[in-house]
C-alpha cells in the first residue's frame, strides 16, 4: 500500500473528478470494505452488493470529504451506514414475514374451526400452556417479552444483559422444546 502522501494525492485527484484515481482507491480499500460487509451482512450473498453500494455512495459524496487523508475513516463510516440500512431492511422483512405468517395461521385456525376441529385446537392451546409452565422462569419471561410484549431480540437482550444473537438462539431452542412437548402431549392424548 502507498504512503499517506500518495493516498492524499489520490483522494485529491478523485475529488477533482479523476475516475482512474478513484478506481485505484477502490482497488486499495475494496478488500477491507468487502470484509466488513461479509462479517456483518445478514446475508453473505449481499456483501458484494453492499460493498458496491458503498463505493457508489463514496463516489457521489466525494466532494463532501473534508480532508484528503481521512479517506479510510470516511469510507468506513459509509460502510457502517450501509450495513445498518441492510440490517433495518432485514428486520422489516422479518417482521412482515412474521406478521403474514401469523395472519395465515389465524386464517388456517378459523378454517379448522369452521370444519369442526375446535376441540383439537383447544387441546393444542392447553398443551402449549402446560408446556410453557414446564419451562424455567427465565425462559418463560423472555417468551412473554417477545410474544406478549412484542419486544425485539435486541430489546430483550438489553433488558437481560445478553446479546440479540444469544436471544435468537434461545428462541430457536425454546420453540423446539415447546413443539416436542406439545407433540408428546398430543400423542399421549391419542393413546
XYZ file of N, CA, C and O in Angstrom:
764
model
N 0.849 -1.184 0.000
C 0.000 0.000 0.000
C 0.888 1.239 0.000
O 1.948 1.247 0.612
N 0.451 2.278 -0.651
C 1.235 3.506 -0.761
C 1.220 4.268 0.553
O 0.396 4.022 1.418
N 2.135 5.248 0.695
C 2.172 6.027 1.930
C 1.022 7.029 1.976
O 0.270 7.181 1.018
N 0.890 7.744 3.121
C -0.224 8.680 3.310
C -0.225 9.792 2.268
O -1.270 10.228 1.812
N 0.955 10.235 1.895
C 1.040 11.300 0.901
C 0.423 10.843 -0.421
O -0.345 11.555 -1.039
N 0.732 9.618 -0.821
C 0.147 9.106 -2.056
C -1.370 8.967 -1.938
O -2.087 9.237 -2.879
N -1.818 8.550 -0.754
C -3.253 8.431 -0.522
C -3.910 9.802 -0.627
O -4.938 9.960 -1.282
N -3.282 10.798 -0.002
C -3.827 12.156 -0.069
C -3.894 12.648 -1.511
O -4.871 13.275 -1.923
N -2.868 12.349 -2.263
C -2.830 12.766 -3.665
C -3.949 12.084 -4.451
O -4.665 12.735 -5.225
N -4.118 10.786 -4.244
C -5.177 10.049 -4.939
C -6.562 10.592 -4.589
O -7.418 10.779 -5.457
N -6.774 10.857 -3.310
C -8.073 11.380 -2.881
C -8.307 12.759 -3.484
O -9.407 13.059 -3.971
N -7.273 13.599 -3.477
C -7.415 14.938 -4.061
C -7.755 14.849 -5.551
O -8.626 15.572 -6.047
N -7.086 13.946 -6.259
C -7.378 13.764 -7.683
C -8.802 13.244 -7.892
O -9.531 13.717 -8.766
N -9.199 12.273 -7.059
C -10.547 11.703 -7.183
C -11.606 12.754 -6.871
O -12.637 12.830 -7.550
N -11.339 13.596 -5.881
C -12.282 14.681 -5.553
C -12.418 15.652 -6.717
O -13.461 16.274 -6.881
N -11.372 15.732 -7.503
C -11.415 16.597 -8.684
C -12.081 15.930 -9.884
O -12.143 16.505 -10.967
N -12.551 14.692 -9.724
C -13.260 14.007 -10.802
C -12.430 12.980 -11.551
O -12.897 12.432 -12.555
N -11.227 12.709 -11.101
C -10.355 11.735 -11.761
C -10.845 10.314 -11.464
O -10.665 9.801 -10.356
N -11.468 9.673 -12.441
C -12.034 8.336 -12.230
C -10.951 7.280 -12.059
O -11.159 6.304 -11.333
N -9.792 7.458 -12.692
C -8.701 6.499 -12.517
C -8.179 6.519 -11.079
O -7.899 5.470 -10.499
N -8.060 7.713 -10.528
C -7.603 7.826 -9.136
C -8.617 7.169 -8.201
O -8.248 6.457 -7.260
N -9.907 7.392 -8.473
C -10.929 6.759 -7.635
C -10.890 5.237 -7.800
O -11.037 4.499 -6.829
N -10.653 4.775 -9.015
C -10.521 3.338 -9.251
C -9.390 2.731 -8.446
O -9.510 1.617 -7.915
N -8.292 3.467 -8.321
C -7.166 2.999 -7.520
C -7.559 2.936 -6.045
O -7.225 1.970 -5.341
N -8.303 3.931 -5.581
C -8.786 3.922 -4.193
C -9.710 2.720 -3.950
O -9.615 2.062 -2.914
N -10.580 2.467 -4.900
C -11.486 1.315 -4.782
C -10.672 0.035 -4.691
O -10.927 -0.824 -3.842
N -9.661 -0.088 -5.546
C -8.809 -1.288 -5.520
C -8.116 -1.454 -4.166
O -8.034 -2.557 -3.637
N -7.642 -0.365 -3.617
C -6.924 -0.430 -2.351
C -7.828 -0.758 -1.164
O -7.412 -1.438 -0.237
N -9.045 -0.248 -1.175
C -9.904 -0.372 0.000
C -11.043 -1.373 -0.162
O -11.759 -1.637 0.800
N -11.208 -1.926 -1.355
C -12.347 -2.829 -1.561
C -12.251 -4.089 -0.703
O -13.273 -4.597 -0.227
N -11.050 -4.597 -0.482
C -10.899 -5.793 0.357
C -11.378 -5.554 1.783
O -12.092 -6.376 2.362
N -11.001 -4.418 2.351
C -11.401 -4.095 3.727
C -12.901 -3.852 3.819
O -13.561 -4.309 4.755
N -13.452 -3.154 2.827
C -14.898 -2.883 2.827
C -15.663 -4.190 2.662
O -16.630 -4.457 3.381
N -15.224 -5.012 1.728
C -15.911 -6.293 1.500
C -15.821 -7.180 2.733
O -16.789 -7.841 3.107
N -14.672 -7.189 3.411
C -14.512 -7.994 4.627
C -15.484 -7.521 5.710
O -16.122 -8.337 6.383
N -15.623 -6.212 5.871
C -16.570 -5.677 6.858
C -17.992 -6.094 6.502
O -18.781 -6.460 7.375
N -18.316 -6.064 5.218
C -19.654 -6.452 4.772
C -19.890 -7.943 5.004
O -20.971 -8.339 5.437
N -18.888 -8.756 4.726
C -19.024 -10.197 4.946
C -19.227 -10.535 6.421
O -19.972 -11.450 6.759
N -18.556 -9.774 7.293
C -18.666 -10.040 8.722
C -20.019 -9.629 9.288
O -20.513 -10.238 10.224
N -20.606 -8.590 8.717
C -21.795 -8.018 9.350
C -23.085 -8.140 8.552
O -24.153 -7.896 9.096
N -22.998 -8.489 7.293
C -24.219 -8.562 6.484
C -25.069 -9.741 6.930
O -24.562 -10.818 7.232
N -26.378 -9.516 6.966
C -27.302 -10.576 7.371
C -27.264 -11.725 6.373
O -27.434 -12.879 6.728
N -27.026 -11.404 5.116
C -26.991 -12.411 4.063
C -25.644 -12.288 3.353
O -25.392 -11.302 2.672
N -24.753 -13.264 3.524
C -23.422 -13.169 2.923
C -23.443 -12.909 1.417
O -22.541 -12.266 0.891
N -24.459 -13.374 0.728
C -24.516 -13.130 -0.717
C -24.750 -11.652 -1.029
O -24.505 -11.206 -2.144
N -25.211 -10.899 -0.038
C -25.436 -9.465 -0.237
C -24.173 -8.633 -0.001
O -24.145 -7.446 -0.322
N -23.125 -9.234 0.557
C -21.926 -8.474 0.918
C -21.328 -7.731 -0.267
O -20.972 -6.553 -0.154
N -21.224 -8.380 -1.416
C -20.652 -7.714 -2.601
C -21.540 -6.559 -3.066
O -21.030 -5.499 -3.438
N -22.852 -6.762 -3.017
C -23.764 -5.694 -3.413
C -23.620 -4.488 -2.485
O -23.599 -3.341 -2.940
N -23.520 -4.759 -1.199
C -23.388 -3.666 -0.230
C -22.064 -2.940 -0.442
O -22.014 -1.705 -0.436
N -20.980 -3.705 -0.654
C -19.677 -3.081 -0.896
C -19.726 -2.190 -2.133
O -19.192 -1.080 -2.134
N -20.400 -2.661 -3.164
C -20.527 -1.853 -4.376
C -21.328 -0.573 -4.092
O -20.964 0.516 -4.549
N -22.390 -0.693 -3.311
C -23.183 0.485 -2.943
C -22.352 1.480 -2.148
O -22.500 2.705 -2.306
N -21.463 0.963 -1.301
C -20.588 1.831 -0.504
C -19.747 2.693 -1.426
O -19.658 3.916 -1.257
N -19.131 2.076 -2.437
C -18.257 2.852 -3.327
C -19.042 3.779 -4.252
O -18.561 4.854 -4.605
N -20.244 3.391 -4.627
C -21.089 4.308 -5.416
C -21.450 5.540 -4.583
O -21.400 6.669 -5.068
N -21.797 5.308 -3.319
C -22.097 6.429 -2.423
C -20.857 7.294 -2.233
O -20.931 8.522 -2.270
N -19.711 6.654 -2.047
C -18.466 7.395 -1.860
C -18.169 8.265 -3.088
O -17.769 9.423 -2.947
N -18.355 7.736 -4.274
C -18.096 8.499 -5.498
C -18.996 9.732 -5.561
O -18.547 10.831 -5.853
N -20.286 9.524 -5.247
C -21.234 10.654 -5.291
C -20.929 11.691 -4.208
O -21.133 12.889 -4.424
N -20.457 11.233 -3.046
C -20.265 12.139 -1.911
C -18.810 12.572 -1.733
O -18.487 13.241 -0.762
N -17.954 12.199 -2.647
C -16.532 12.528 -2.536
C -16.282 14.030 -2.356
O -15.411 14.408 -1.562
N -17.029 14.905 -3.013
C -16.798 16.341 -2.767
C -17.061 16.750 -1.312
O -16.541 17.768 -0.850
N -17.831 15.971 -0.565
C -18.122 16.287 0.839
C -16.984 15.925 1.782
O -16.977 16.368 2.928
N -16.032 15.100 1.314
C -14.911 14.685 2.160
C -14.054 15.906 2.461
O -13.531 16.557 1.560
N -13.893 16.217 3.757
C -13.203 17.454 4.123
C -11.679 17.342 4.107
O -10.996 18.291 3.786
N -11.138 16.182 4.471
C -9.680 16.012 4.499
C -9.281 14.914 3.534
O -9.845 13.827 3.565
N -8.287 15.178 2.732
C -7.845 14.179 1.766
C -7.306 12.920 2.447
O -7.454 11.820 1.942
N -6.684 13.052 3.616
C -6.092 11.908 4.301
C -7.066 11.118 5.156
O -6.714 10.091 5.716
N -8.300 11.582 5.280
C -9.276 10.914 6.146
C -10.163 9.962 5.349
O -11.307 9.725 5.705
N -9.625 9.414 4.281
C -10.443 8.583 3.393
C -10.933 7.313 4.081
O -12.115 6.979 3.994
N -10.053 6.572 4.767
C -10.494 5.316 5.378
C -11.574 5.520 6.439
O -12.596 4.841 6.402
N -11.401 6.443 7.402
C -12.488 6.626 8.377
C -13.809 7.016 7.707
O -14.886 6.584 8.119
N -13.710 7.801 6.657
C -14.889 8.242 5.930
C -15.557 7.065 5.214
O -16.768 6.870 5.310
N -14.783 6.257 4.501
C -15.350 5.111 3.772
C -15.864 4.062 4.766
O -16.875 3.398 4.517
N -15.207 3.932 5.916
C -15.661 3.014 6.957
C -17.021 3.469 7.509
O -17.908 2.641 7.741
N -17.195 4.760 7.703
C -18.486 5.282 8.194
C -19.593 5.025 7.166
O -20.716 4.649 7.527
N -19.282 5.195 5.890
C -20.266 4.911 4.833
C -20.617 3.420 4.849
O -21.788 3.045 4.729
N -19.609 2.582 5.024
C -19.840 1.131 5.080
C -20.763 0.789 6.236
O -21.736 0.043 6.076
N -20.476 1.343 7.411
C -21.316 1.054 8.579
C -22.752 1.530 8.366
O -23.700 0.858 8.755
N -22.904 2.673 7.716
C -24.248 3.197 7.437
C -25.009 2.258 6.498
O -26.183 1.949 6.728
N -24.342 1.774 5.461
C -24.987 0.840 4.530
C -25.332 -0.478 5.228
O -26.397 -1.056 4.979
N -24.443 -0.950 6.090
C -24.723 -2.182 6.826
C -25.899 -2.000 7.784
O -26.727 -2.899 7.939
N -25.993 -0.831 8.419
C -27.126 -0.554 9.305
C -28.424 -0.515 8.496
O -29.446 -1.060 8.920
N -28.385 0.087 7.328
C -29.572 0.111 6.465
C -29.967 -1.303 6.050
O -31.152 -1.637 5.989
N -28.979 -2.143 5.764
C -29.244 -3.534 5.401
C -29.874 -4.272 6.576
O -30.830 -5.020 6.414
N -29.351 -4.049 7.769
C -29.901 -4.684 8.959
C -31.364 -4.267 9.149
O -32.220 -5.105 9.425
N -31.643 -2.981 8.984
C -33.030 -2.498 9.121
C -33.936 -3.140 8.075
O -35.071 -3.505 8.363
N -33.433 -3.256 6.854
C -34.231 -3.876 5.784
C -34.562 -5.323 6.139
O -35.715 -5.758 6.008
N -33.577 -6.054 6.622
C -33.793 -7.447 7.001
C -34.806 -7.534 8.138
O -35.694 -8.391 8.123
N -34.694 -6.630 9.119
C -35.635 -6.644 10.239
C -37.060 -6.348 9.766
O -38.011 -6.968 10.232
N -37.193 -5.392 8.832
C -38.527 -5.088 8.284
C -39.104 -6.298 7.580
O -40.262 -6.656 7.778
N -38.279 -6.945 6.744
C -38.752 -8.133 6.023
C -39.120 -9.246 6.989
O -40.132 -9.915 6.803
N -38.304 -9.432 8.023
C -38.590 -10.466 9.010
C -39.912 -10.167 9.710
O -40.715 -11.058 9.941
N -40.131 -8.904 10.054
C -41.383 -8.517 10.700
C -42.581 -8.750 9.805
O -43.622 -9.249 10.245
N -42.442 -8.389 8.534
C -43.540 -8.618 7.588
C -43.812 -10.100 7.420
O -44.971 -10.538 7.421
N -42.748 -10.889 7.282
C -42.907 -12.328 7.128
C -43.608 -12.920 8.352
O -44.521 -13.724 8.228
N -43.193 -12.456 9.529
C -43.791 -12.972 10.760
C -45.264 -12.561 10.843
O -46.121 -13.366 11.166
N -45.541 -11.301 10.501
C -46.918 -10.812 10.570
C -47.813 -11.589 9.618
O -48.905 -12.018 9.983
N -47.344 -11.799 8.376
C -48.169 -12.519 7.405
C -48.266 -14.005 7.730
O -49.284 -14.626 7.471
N -47.230 -14.563 8.344
C -47.307 -15.956 8.774
C -48.360 -16.102 9.864
O -49.180 -17.019 9.821
N -48.348 -15.176 10.828
C -49.362 -15.222 11.879
C -50.759 -15.027 11.306
O -51.708 -15.690 11.715
N -50.873 -14.135 10.326
C -52.174 -13.909 9.684
C -52.625 -15.184 8.970
O -53.772 -15.595 9.071
N -51.704 -15.845 8.270
C -52.044 -17.083 7.571
C -52.453 -18.162 8.571
O -53.437 -18.870 8.370
N -51.682 -18.264 9.671
C -52.024 -19.260 10.685
C -53.396 -18.993 11.293
O -54.161 -19.923 11.519
N -53.706 -17.726 11.536
C -55.018 -17.429 12.119
C -56.122 -17.758 11.128
O -57.185 -18.236 11.504
N -55.859 -17.554 9.826
C -56.836 -17.929 8.802
C -57.023 -19.440 8.805
O -58.147 -19.934 8.745
N -55.895 -20.163 8.910
C -55.970 -21.622 8.960
C -56.759 -22.073 10.188
O -57.576 -22.972 10.118
N -56.480 -21.419 11.333
C -57.203 -21.775 12.553
C -58.697 -21.547 12.376
O -59.514 -22.364 12.797
N -59.083 -20.448 11.740
C -60.500 -20.162 11.516
C -61.120 -21.206 10.609
O -62.237 -21.669 10.847
N -60.386 -21.598 9.563
C -60.897 -22.621 8.664
C -61.045 -23.950 9.391
O -62.030 -24.659 9.219
N -60.062 -24.271 10.241
C -60.131 -25.511 11.003
C -61.309 -25.482 11.967
O -62.010 -26.474 12.140
N -61.509 -24.301 12.588
C -62.648 -24.183 13.494
C -63.957 -24.389 12.740
O -64.871 -25.041 13.229
N -64.021 -23.821 11.549
C -65.231 -23.956 10.753
C -65.486 -25.410 10.381
O -66.626 -25.822 10.190
N -64.417 -26.202 10.287
C -64.558 -27.611 9.927
C -64.788 -28.494 11.144
O -64.822 -29.712 11.043
N -64.915 -27.927 12.306
C -65.205 -28.724 13.491
C -63.995 -29.189 14.267
O -64.104 -30.085 15.100
N -62.835 -28.616 14.034
C -61.627 -29.025 14.744
C -61.373 -28.152 15.978
O -60.254 -28.102 16.477
N -62.387 -27.500 16.456
C -62.233 -26.605 17.599
C -61.716 -27.360 18.820
O -60.904 -26.838 19.583
N -62.180 -28.599 19.006
C -61.755 -29.374 20.171
C -60.252 -29.647 20.129
O -59.556 -29.516 21.147
N -59.721 -30.023 18.953
C -58.282 -30.300 18.852
C -57.474 -29.033 19.056
O -56.433 -29.057 19.708
N -57.959 -27.917 18.524
C -57.266 -26.653 18.715
C -57.228 -26.297 20.198
O -56.203 -25.863 20.713
N -58.322 -26.516 20.884
C -58.374 -26.245 22.317
C -57.373 -27.116 23.075
O -56.675 -26.655 23.977
N -57.247 -28.376 22.682
C -56.274 -29.283 23.307
C -54.854 -28.792 23.042
O -53.996 -28.808 23.927
N -54.589 -28.348 21.825
C -53.254 -27.838 21.493
C -52.915 -26.598 22.321
O -51.796 -26.454 22.813
N -53.877 -25.701 22.447
C -53.643 -24.480 23.232
C -53.385 -24.853 24.691
O -52.468 -24.321 25.321
N -54.184 -25.759 25.228
C -53.984 -26.206 26.609
C -52.625 -26.891 26.759
O -51.916 -26.691 27.756
N -52.236 -27.684 25.776
C -50.919 -28.328 25.802
C -49.811 -27.283 25.801
O -48.819 -27.414 26.530
N -49.974 -26.257 24.998
C -48.985 -25.184 24.957
C -48.872 -24.520 26.326
O -47.767 -24.277 26.811
N -50.002 -24.241 26.955
C -49.970 -23.619 28.282
C -49.217 -24.508 29.278
O -48.386 -24.022 30.046
N -49.515 -25.783 29.253
C -48.864 -26.694 30.199
C -47.365 -26.811 29.908
O -46.551 -26.864 30.831
N -47.009 -26.848 28.628
C -45.593 -26.923 28.254
C -44.864 -25.642 28.654
O -43.702 -25.689 29.081
N -45.533 -24.498 28.506
C -44.935 -23.227 28.924
C -44.655 -23.238 30.420
O -43.621 -22.746 30.868
N -45.558 -23.812 31.196
C -45.375 -23.860 32.647
C -44.169 -24.705 33.030
O -43.580 -24.490 34.086
N -43.800 -25.652 32.186
C -42.648 -26.522 32.472
C -41.315 -25.820 32.189
O -40.271 -26.283 32.636
N -41.374 -24.737 31.415
C -40.136 -24.011 31.111
C -39.608 -23.331 32.368
O -40.387 -22.903 33.228
N -38.282 -23.186 32.473
C -37.725 -22.414 33.587
C -38.241 -20.970 33.546
O -38.569 -20.443 32.474
N -38.297 -20.336 34.679
C -38.851 -18.985 34.812
C -38.179 -17.985 33.859
O -38.846 -17.191 33.224
N -36.841 -18.053 33.735
C -36.143 -17.092 32.868
C -36.571 -17.243 31.407
O -36.683 -16.260 30.680
N -36.838 -18.487 30.960
C -37.280 -18.692 29.580
C -38.726 -18.236 29.400
O -39.076 -17.648 28.383
N -39.570 -18.505 30.397
C -40.962 -18.021 30.316
C -40.985 -16.502 30.225
O -41.773 -15.923 29.479
N -40.085 -15.870 30.961
C -40.026 -14.409 30.975
C -39.686 -13.858 29.588
O -40.348 -12.945 29.099
N -38.669 -14.429 28.932
C -38.307 -13.882 27.618
C -39.343 -14.229 26.558
O -39.563 -13.463 25.629
N -40.015 -15.378 26.690
C -41.094 -15.717 25.749
C -42.226 -14.709 25.901
O -42.789 -14.221 24.918
N -42.548 -14.362 27.141
C -43.597 -13.362 27.389
C -43.198 -12.010 26.790
O -44.006 -11.335 26.163
N -41.928 -11.637 27.001
C -41.458 -10.361 26.462
C -41.594 -10.332 24.943
O -41.989 -9.324 24.368
N -41.282 -11.458 24.307
C -41.303 -11.496 22.836
C -42.720 -11.541 22.284
O -43.089 -10.772 21.409
N -43.534 -12.457 22.803
C -44.833 -12.697 22.184
C -45.989 -11.941 22.831
O -46.997 -11.702 22.189
N -45.840 -11.546 24.082
C -46.904 -10.789 24.731
C -46.631 -9.295 24.635
O -47.506 -8.512 24.311
N -45.362 -8.917 24.913
C -44.990 -7.505 24.915
C -44.446 -7.030 23.570
O -44.140 -5.856 23.411
N -44.285 -7.956 22.606
C -43.782 -7.646 21.257
C -42.399 -6.989 21.260
O -42.119 -6.119 20.448
N -41.524 -7.408 22.175
C -40.157 -6.889 22.220
C -39.308 -7.599 21.168
O -39.507 -8.775 20.888
N -38.359 -6.890 20.604
C -37.425 -7.480 19.654
C -36.340 -8.235 20.413
O -36.161 -8.043 21.626
N -35.593 -9.066 19.699
C -34.472 -9.785 20.317
C -33.449 -8.799 20.864
O -32.856 -9.025 21.917
N -33.260 -7.708 20.156
C -32.313 -6.673 20.578
C -32.749 -6.080 21.924
O -31.945 -5.952 22.846
N -34.026 -5.737 22.048
C -34.544 -5.155 23.285
C -34.454 -6.155 24.432
O -34.025 -5.819 25.533
N -34.857 -7.404 24.167
C -34.795 -8.433 25.206
C -33.350 -8.636 25.650
O -33.072 -8.771 26.845
N -32.429 -8.627 24.684
C -31.016 -8.764 25.021
C -30.540 -7.664 25.942
O -29.845 -7.920 26.934
N -30.932 -6.427 25.651
C -30.533 -5.300 26.503
C -31.116 -5.443 27.901
O -30.448 -5.173 28.893
N -32.377 -5.859 27.980
C -33.041 -5.989 29.279
C -32.501 -7.148 30.113
O -32.568 -7.113 31.337
N -31.983 -8.164 29.435
C -31.491 -9.348 30.162
C -29.968 -9.423 30.227
O -29.426 -10.369 30.797
N -29.295 -8.462 29.612
C -27.829 -8.459 29.634
C -27.204 -9.487 28.714
O -26.093 -9.949 28.952
N -27.924 -9.855 27.662
C -27.422 -10.836 26.690
C -27.411 -10.206 25.309
O -28.039 -9.181 25.069
N -26.725 -10.853 24.384
C -26.693 -10.332 23.019
C -27.980 -10.722 22.290
O -28.643 -11.701 22.658
N -28.318 -9.980 21.263
C -29.504 -10.281 20.461
C -29.366 -11.655 19.799
O -30.341 -12.412 19.709
N -28.154 -11.990 19.358
C -27.926 -13.313 18.747
C -28.192 -14.427 19.749
O -28.794 -15.450 19.419
N -27.754 -14.231 20.987
C -27.977 -15.224 22.026
C -29.475 -15.402 22.282
O -29.955 -16.526 22.443
N -30.204 -14.311 22.276
C -31.663 -14.376 22.481
C -32.318 -15.118 21.321
O -33.170 -15.987 21.535
N -31.905 -14.818 20.090
C -32.482 -15.517 18.929
C -32.207 -17.017 18.998
O -33.085 -17.830 18.719
N -30.990 -17.393 19.382
C -30.656 -18.815 19.515
C -31.482 -19.467 20.617
O -31.927 -20.606 20.477
N -31.707 -18.736 21.694
C -32.539 -19.252 22.774
C -33.957 -19.507 22.277
O -34.557 -20.531 22.595
N -34.494 -18.583 21.466
C -35.850 -18.766 20.938
C -35.945 -19.995 20.038
O -36.947 -20.704 20.054
N -34.909 -20.245 19.277
C -34.914 -21.442 18.429
C -35.025 -22.686 19.310
O -35.836 -23.575 19.046
N -34.225 -22.731 20.371
C -34.258 -23.892 21.272
C -35.586 -23.996 22.022
O -36.146 -25.078 22.169
N -36.122 -22.862 22.472
C -37.388 -22.871 23.211
C -38.530 -23.330 22.311
O -39.353 -24.156 22.720
N -38.579 -22.817 21.090
C -39.655 -23.235 20.168
C -39.577 -24.733 19.888
O -40.609 -25.408 19.821
N -38.356 -25.253 19.753
C -38.187 -26.685 19.513
C -38.661 -27.488 20.726
O -39.358 -28.493 20.578
N -38.293 -27.037 21.911
C -38.741 -27.729 23.134
C -40.262 -27.711 23.242
O -40.877 -28.720 23.589
N -40.859 -26.551 22.961
C -42.319 -26.449 23.051
C -42.988 -27.342 22.010
O -43.978 -28.009 22.310
N -42.453 -27.364 20.807
C -43.029 -28.212 19.759
C -42.984 -29.678 20.175
O -43.982 -30.392 20.083
N -41.825 -30.113 20.670
C -41.688 -31.511 21.109
C -42.641 -31.820 22.256
O -43.274 -32.877 22.277
N -42.754 -30.907 23.202
C -43.637 -31.105 24.351
C -45.091 -31.212 23.899
O -45.826 -32.107 24.344
N -45.510 -30.341 23.003
C -46.895 -30.367 22.513
C -47.158 -31.663 21.758
O -48.202 -32.300 21.955
N -46.217 -32.064 20.912
C -46.393 -33.314 20.166
C -46.506 -34.512 21.115
O -47.329 -35.401 20.898
N -45.675 -34.533 22.171
C -45.756 -35.619 23.160
C -47.119 -35.644 23.840
O -47.738 -36.694 23.983
N -47.575 -34.482 24.255
C -48.867 -34.399 24.939
C -50.006 -34.825 24.004
O -50.931 -35.512 24.432
N -49.923 -34.407 22.741
C -50.974 -34.782 21.792
C -50.947 -36.295 21.558
O -51.992 -36.929 21.466
N -49.751 -36.887 21.477
C -49.631 -38.323 21.266
C -50.174 -39.076 22.482
O -50.849 -40.097 22.336
N -49.907 -38.570 23.680
C -50.419 -39.208 24.899
C -51.947 -39.192 24.939
O -52.569 -40.139 25.393
N -52.528 -38.113 24.460
C -54.000 -37.997 24.464
C -54.631 -38.983 23.491
O -55.742 -39.440 23.697
N -53.917 -39.272 22.403
C -54.468 -40.181 21.391
C -54.419 -41.634 21.836
O -55.152 -42.458 21.330
N -53.480 -41.958 22.738
C -53.296 -43.358 23.166
C -54.391 -43.782 24.108
O -55.099 -43.167 24.724
